[in-house]
CSV table of C-alpha atoms in Angstrom, one decimal:
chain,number,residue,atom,x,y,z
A,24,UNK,CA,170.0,75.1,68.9
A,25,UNK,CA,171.7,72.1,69.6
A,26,UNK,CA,175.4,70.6,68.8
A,27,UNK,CA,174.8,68.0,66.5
A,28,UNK,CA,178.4,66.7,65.9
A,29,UNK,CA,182.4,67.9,66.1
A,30,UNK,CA,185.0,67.8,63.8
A,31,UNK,CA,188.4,68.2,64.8
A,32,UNK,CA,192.0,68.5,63.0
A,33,UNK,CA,195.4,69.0,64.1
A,34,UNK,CA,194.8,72.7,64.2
A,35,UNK,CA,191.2,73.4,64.5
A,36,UNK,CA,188.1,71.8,65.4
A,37,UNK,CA,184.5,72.1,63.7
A,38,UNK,CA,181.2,71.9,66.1
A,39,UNK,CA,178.2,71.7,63.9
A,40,UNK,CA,175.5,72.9,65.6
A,41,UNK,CA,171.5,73.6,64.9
A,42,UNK,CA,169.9,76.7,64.0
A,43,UNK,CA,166.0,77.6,63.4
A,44,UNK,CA,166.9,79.6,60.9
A,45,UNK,CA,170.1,78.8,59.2
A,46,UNK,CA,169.4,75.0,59.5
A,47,UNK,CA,173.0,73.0,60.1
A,48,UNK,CA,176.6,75.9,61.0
A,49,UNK,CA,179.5,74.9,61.4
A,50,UNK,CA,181.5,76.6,63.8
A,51,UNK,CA,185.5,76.7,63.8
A,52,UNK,CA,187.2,76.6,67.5
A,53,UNK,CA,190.5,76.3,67.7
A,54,UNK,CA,191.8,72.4,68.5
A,55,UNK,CA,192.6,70.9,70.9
A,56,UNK,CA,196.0,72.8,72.3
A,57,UNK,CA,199.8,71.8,71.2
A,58,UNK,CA,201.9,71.4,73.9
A,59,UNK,CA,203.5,75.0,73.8
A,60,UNK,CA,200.4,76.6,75.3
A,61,UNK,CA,197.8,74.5,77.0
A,62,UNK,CA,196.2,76.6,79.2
A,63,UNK,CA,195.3,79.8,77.2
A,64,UNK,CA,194.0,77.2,74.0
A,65,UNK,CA,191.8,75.1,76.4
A,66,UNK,CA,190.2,78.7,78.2
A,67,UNK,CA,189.5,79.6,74.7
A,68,UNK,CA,187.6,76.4,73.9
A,69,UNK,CA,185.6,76.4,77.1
A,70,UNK,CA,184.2,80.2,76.4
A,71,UNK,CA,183.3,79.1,72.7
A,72,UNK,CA,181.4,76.6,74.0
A,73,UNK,CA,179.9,78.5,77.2
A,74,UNK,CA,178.5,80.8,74.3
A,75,UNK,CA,177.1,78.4,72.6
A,76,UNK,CA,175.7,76.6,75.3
A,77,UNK,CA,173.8,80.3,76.3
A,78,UNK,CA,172.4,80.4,72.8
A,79,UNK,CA,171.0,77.4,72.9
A,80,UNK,CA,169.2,78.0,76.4
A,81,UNK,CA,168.0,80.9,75.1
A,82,UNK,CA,166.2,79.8,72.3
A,83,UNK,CA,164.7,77.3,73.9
A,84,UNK,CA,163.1,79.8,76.3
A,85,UNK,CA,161.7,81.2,73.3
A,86,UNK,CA,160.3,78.5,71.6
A,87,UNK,CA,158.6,76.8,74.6
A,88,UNK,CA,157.2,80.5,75.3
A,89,UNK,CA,155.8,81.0,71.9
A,90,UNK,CA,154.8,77.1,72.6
A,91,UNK,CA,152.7,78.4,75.9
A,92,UNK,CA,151.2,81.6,74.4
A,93,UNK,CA,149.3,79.3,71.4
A,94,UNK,CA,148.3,77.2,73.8
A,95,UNK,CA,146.7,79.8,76.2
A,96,UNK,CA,144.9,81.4,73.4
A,97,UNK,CA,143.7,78.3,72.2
A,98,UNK,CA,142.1,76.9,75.5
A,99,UNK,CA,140.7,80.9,75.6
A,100,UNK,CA,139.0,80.1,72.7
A,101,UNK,CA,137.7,77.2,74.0
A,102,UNK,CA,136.6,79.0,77.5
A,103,UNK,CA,134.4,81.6,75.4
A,104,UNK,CA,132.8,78.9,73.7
A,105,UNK,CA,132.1,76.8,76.6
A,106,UNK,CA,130.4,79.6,78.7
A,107,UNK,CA,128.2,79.0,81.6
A,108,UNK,CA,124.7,79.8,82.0
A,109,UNK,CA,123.9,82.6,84.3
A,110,UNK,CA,120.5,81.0,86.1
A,111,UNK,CA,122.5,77.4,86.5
A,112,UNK,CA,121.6,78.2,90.4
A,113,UNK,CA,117.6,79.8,89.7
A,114,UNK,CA,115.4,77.0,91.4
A,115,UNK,CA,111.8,78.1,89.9
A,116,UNK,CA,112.6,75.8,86.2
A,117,UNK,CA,110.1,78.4,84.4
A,118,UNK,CA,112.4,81.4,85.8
A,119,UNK,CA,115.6,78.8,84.6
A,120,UNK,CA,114.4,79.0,81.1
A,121,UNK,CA,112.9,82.5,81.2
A,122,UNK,CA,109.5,81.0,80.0
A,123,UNK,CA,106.1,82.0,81.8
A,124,UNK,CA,103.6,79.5,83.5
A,125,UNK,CA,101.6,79.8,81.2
A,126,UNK,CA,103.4,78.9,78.4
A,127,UNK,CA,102.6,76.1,75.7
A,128,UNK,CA,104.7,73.1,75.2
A,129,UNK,CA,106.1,74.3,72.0
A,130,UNK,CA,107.1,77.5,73.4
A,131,UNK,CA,108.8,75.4,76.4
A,132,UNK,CA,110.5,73.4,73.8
A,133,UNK,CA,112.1,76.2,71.6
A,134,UNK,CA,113.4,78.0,75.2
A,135,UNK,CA,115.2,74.1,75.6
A,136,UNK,CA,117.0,73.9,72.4
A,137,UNK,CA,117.9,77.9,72.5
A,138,UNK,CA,119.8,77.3,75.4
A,139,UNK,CA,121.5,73.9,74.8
A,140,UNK,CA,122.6,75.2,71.4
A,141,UNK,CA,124.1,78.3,73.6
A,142,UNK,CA,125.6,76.9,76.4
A,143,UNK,CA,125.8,73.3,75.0
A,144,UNK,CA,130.0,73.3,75.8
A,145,UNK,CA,129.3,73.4,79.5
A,146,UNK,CA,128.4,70.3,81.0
A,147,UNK,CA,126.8,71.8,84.5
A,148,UNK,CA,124.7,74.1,82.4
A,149,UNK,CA,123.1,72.0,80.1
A,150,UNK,CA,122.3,69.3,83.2
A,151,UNK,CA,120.3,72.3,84.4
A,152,UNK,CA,118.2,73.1,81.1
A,153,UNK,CA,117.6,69.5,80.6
A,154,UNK,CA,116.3,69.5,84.6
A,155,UNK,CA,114.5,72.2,84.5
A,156,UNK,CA,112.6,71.3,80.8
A,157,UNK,CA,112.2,67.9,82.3
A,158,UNK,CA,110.2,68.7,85.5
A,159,UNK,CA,108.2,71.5,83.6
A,160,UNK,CA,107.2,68.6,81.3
A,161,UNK,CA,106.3,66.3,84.2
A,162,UNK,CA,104.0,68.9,85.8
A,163,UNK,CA,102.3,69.9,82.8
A,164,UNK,CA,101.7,66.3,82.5
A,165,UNK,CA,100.5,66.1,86.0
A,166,UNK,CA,98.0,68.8,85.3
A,167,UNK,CA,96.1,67.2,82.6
A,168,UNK,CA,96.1,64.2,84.1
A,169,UNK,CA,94.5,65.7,87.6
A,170,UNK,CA,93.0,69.1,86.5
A,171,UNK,CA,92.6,71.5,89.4
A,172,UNK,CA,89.4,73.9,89.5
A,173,UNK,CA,90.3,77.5,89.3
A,174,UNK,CA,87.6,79.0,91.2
A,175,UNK,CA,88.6,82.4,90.1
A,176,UNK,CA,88.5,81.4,86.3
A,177,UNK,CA,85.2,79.9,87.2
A,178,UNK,CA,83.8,82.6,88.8
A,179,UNK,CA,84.9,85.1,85.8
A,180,UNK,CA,83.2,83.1,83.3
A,181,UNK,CA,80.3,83.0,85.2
A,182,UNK,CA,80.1,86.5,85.2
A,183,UNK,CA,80.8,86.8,81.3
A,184,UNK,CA,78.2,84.6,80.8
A,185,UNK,CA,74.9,86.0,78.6
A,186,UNK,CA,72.5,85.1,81.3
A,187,UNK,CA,74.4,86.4,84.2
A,188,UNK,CA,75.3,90.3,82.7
A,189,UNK,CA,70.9,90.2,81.1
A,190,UNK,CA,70.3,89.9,85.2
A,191,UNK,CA,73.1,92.3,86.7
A,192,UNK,CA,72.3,94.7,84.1
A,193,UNK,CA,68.5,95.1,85.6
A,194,UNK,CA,70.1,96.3,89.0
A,195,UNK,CA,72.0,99.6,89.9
A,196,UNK,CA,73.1,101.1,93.2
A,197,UNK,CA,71.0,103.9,94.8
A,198,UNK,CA,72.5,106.3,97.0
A,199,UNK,CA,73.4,105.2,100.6
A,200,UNK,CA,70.4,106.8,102.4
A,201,UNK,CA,68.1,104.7,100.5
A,202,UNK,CA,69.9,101.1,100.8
A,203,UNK,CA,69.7,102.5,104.9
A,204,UNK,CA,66.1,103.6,104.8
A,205,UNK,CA,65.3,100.2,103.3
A,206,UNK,CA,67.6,98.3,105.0
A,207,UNK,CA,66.4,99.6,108.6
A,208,UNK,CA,62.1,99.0,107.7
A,209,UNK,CA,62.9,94.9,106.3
A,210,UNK,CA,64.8,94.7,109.4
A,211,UNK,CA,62.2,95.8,111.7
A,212,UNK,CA,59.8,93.4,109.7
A,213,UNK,CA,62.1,90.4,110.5
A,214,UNK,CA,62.5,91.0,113.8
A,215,UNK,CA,58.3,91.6,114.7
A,216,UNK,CA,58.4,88.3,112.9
A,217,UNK,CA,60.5,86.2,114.5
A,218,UNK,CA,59.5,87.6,118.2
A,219,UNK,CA,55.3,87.8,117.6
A,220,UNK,CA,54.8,84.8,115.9
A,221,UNK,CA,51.4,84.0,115.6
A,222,UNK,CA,49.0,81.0,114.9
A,223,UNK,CA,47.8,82.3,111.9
A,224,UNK,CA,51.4,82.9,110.7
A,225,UNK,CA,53.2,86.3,110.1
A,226,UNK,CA,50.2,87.2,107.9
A,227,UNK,CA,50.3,91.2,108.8
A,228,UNK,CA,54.2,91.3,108.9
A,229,UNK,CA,53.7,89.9,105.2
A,230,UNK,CA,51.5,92.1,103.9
A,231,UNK,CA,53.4,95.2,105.0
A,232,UNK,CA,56.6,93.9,103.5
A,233,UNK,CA,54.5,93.9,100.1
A,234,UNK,CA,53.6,97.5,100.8
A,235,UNK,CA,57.0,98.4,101.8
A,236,UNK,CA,58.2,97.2,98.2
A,237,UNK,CA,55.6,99.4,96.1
A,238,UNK,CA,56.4,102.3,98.2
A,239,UNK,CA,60.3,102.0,97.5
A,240,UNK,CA,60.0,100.7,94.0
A,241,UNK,CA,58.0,104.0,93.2
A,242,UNK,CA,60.0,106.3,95.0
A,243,UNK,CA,63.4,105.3,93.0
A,244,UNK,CA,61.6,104.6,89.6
A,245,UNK,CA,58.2,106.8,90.2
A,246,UNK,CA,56.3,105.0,87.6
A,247,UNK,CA,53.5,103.4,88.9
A,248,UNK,CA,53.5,100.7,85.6
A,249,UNK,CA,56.4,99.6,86.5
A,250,UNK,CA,55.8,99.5,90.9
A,251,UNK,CA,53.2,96.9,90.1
A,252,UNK,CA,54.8,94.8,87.8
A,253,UNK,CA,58.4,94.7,89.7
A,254,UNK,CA,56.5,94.4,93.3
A,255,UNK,CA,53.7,92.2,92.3
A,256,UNK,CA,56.6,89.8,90.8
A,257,UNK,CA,59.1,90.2,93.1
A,258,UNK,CA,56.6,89.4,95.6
A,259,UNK,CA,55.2,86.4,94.2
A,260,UNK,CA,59.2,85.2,93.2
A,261,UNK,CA,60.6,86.1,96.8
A,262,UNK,CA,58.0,83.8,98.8
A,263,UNK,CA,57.8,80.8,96.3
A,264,UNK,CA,61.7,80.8,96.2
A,265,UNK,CA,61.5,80.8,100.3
A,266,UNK,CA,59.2,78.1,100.2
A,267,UNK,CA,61.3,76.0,97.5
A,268,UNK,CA,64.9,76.7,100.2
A,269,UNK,CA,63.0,75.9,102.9
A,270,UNK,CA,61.2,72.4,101.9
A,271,UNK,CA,64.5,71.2,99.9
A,272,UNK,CA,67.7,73.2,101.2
A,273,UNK,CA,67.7,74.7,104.4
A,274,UNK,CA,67.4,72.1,107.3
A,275,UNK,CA,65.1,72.9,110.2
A,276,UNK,CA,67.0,75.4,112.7
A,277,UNK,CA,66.5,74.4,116.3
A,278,UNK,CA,66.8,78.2,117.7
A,279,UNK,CA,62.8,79.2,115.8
A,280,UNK,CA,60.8,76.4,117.6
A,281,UNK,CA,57.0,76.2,117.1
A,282,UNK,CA,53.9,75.5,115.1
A,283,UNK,CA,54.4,78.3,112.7
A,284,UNK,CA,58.4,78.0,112.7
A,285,UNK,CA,58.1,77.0,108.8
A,286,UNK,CA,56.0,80.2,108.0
A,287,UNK,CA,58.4,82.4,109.8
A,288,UNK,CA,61.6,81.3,107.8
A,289,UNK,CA,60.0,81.3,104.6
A,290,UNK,CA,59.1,85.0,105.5
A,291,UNK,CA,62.3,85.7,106.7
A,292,UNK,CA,64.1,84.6,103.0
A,293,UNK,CA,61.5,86.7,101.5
A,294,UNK,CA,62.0,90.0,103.4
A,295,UNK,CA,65.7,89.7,102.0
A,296,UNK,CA,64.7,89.0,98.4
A,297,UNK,CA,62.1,92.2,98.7
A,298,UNK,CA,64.9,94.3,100.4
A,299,UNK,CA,67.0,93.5,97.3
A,300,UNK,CA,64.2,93.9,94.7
A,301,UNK,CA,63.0,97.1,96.3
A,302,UNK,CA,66.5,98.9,96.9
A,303,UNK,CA,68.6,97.7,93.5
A,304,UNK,CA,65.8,96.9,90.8
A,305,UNK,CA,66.5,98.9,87.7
């Protein structure tokens, strides 16, 4: 409300004052005073417009407070929309976009636009989902350009592999007295080797590993078919593969000095390839 002019006459004055709802009033106040009473006619004129005055306070209070409210639910629309992201602080960039390692590039992309599309009216969130999409990217690029060998993938497709499961499938585990019992006679060969070597070569220590295989190989299979064929080849496998290490591989070991030192290491690799053909064959 406001006093938008004043109209006075000898007896009465009009103030014409604002309203929000009735538009332009007039209001009547008495005039100014005539000379028989002064005082009381200018008291009455100062309340009137005290009143009006107080209105007009008043509904401006209102107005700006009705102002405020609409503004306060406005800018609360406007926080809901612009939320913030929850991991804005999550270093790991895969656990910032709730993707796993090994996910694809596509897969990386989509969890990227989700989020932007989500949280795309706060500024300090989508910085971090365009960081955290950005060095994904860059590592995965990094990888193909300098691939890393994964010895344990390696390894586990090695052991999927046709030829690998044909030869593990001809071997089983015996029952711990028997891997002792052979463990402790190819043991007791090695060592008569390595400390009675002879000029002739470990000829005898030899020859009783061979017998030593037929005797095990029959006990756990007990078929005697099958004792020659897995001990005559294991045999003739075991000593050609020792000679084949020791020629090409294995250097010459200071600590077995001596004419016969070659013989001795080749029988040596074969005792271990008989222990294992005589305790595990299938």
């Amino acid at each position: 409300m406001s006093v938008s002019g004043l109209i006075a006459s000898p007896s009465r004055c009009c103030l014409r004052l604002s309203d929000c709802n009735q538009g332009l009033v007039c209001r009547q106040v008495p005039s100014i005073p005539i000379a028989s009473k002064p005082k009381a006619k200018f008291g009455k004129l100062h309340l009137e417009r005290s009143r009006l005055t107080v209105s007009f306070r008043r509904w401006k209070m209102q107005k700006t407070h009705l102002i405020k409210c609409a503004m306060d639910a406005s800018y609360g629309d406007m926080a809901s929309e612009s939320a913030m992201f929850p991991r804005i602080n999550v270093r790991d960039p895969y656990k910032r976009l709730g993707i796993s390692r090994e996910a694809s590039e596509d897969e990386i992309q989509a969890a990227r636009n989700f989020l932007i599309s989500k949280y795309g009216g706060h500024k300090p969130s989508v910085d971090a989902i365009e960081a955290a999409h950005d060095k994904i990217i860059m590592q995965k690029f990094y990888e193909r350009k300098n691939p890393k060998i994964d010895i344990k993938k390696k390894v586990r497709e090695v052991k999927q592999s046709r030829v690998v499961q044909a030869v593990t499938s001809r071997f089983q585990t015996p029952a711990t007295k028997f891997i002792v019992k052979t463990s402790i006679a190819f043991i007791v060969l090695g060592v008569l080797t390595v400390l009675f070597p002879t000029e002739e070569g470990p000829t005898l220590q030899v020859a009783i590993s061979l017998i030593a295989t037929f005797y095990f190989i029959h006990d756990r299979l007990k078929s005697k078919i099958r004792t020659l064929l897995y001990g005559a080849g294991a045999f003739i496998f075991s000593w050609l593969l020792g000679t084949f290490l020791m020629v090409s591989v294995i250097p010459p070991i200071p600590i077995l000095k001596g004419p016969r030192s070659f013989e001795v290491l080749t029988s040596l690799i074969t005792y271990v390839l008989l222990w294992v053909s005589s305790t595990y064959l299938k």
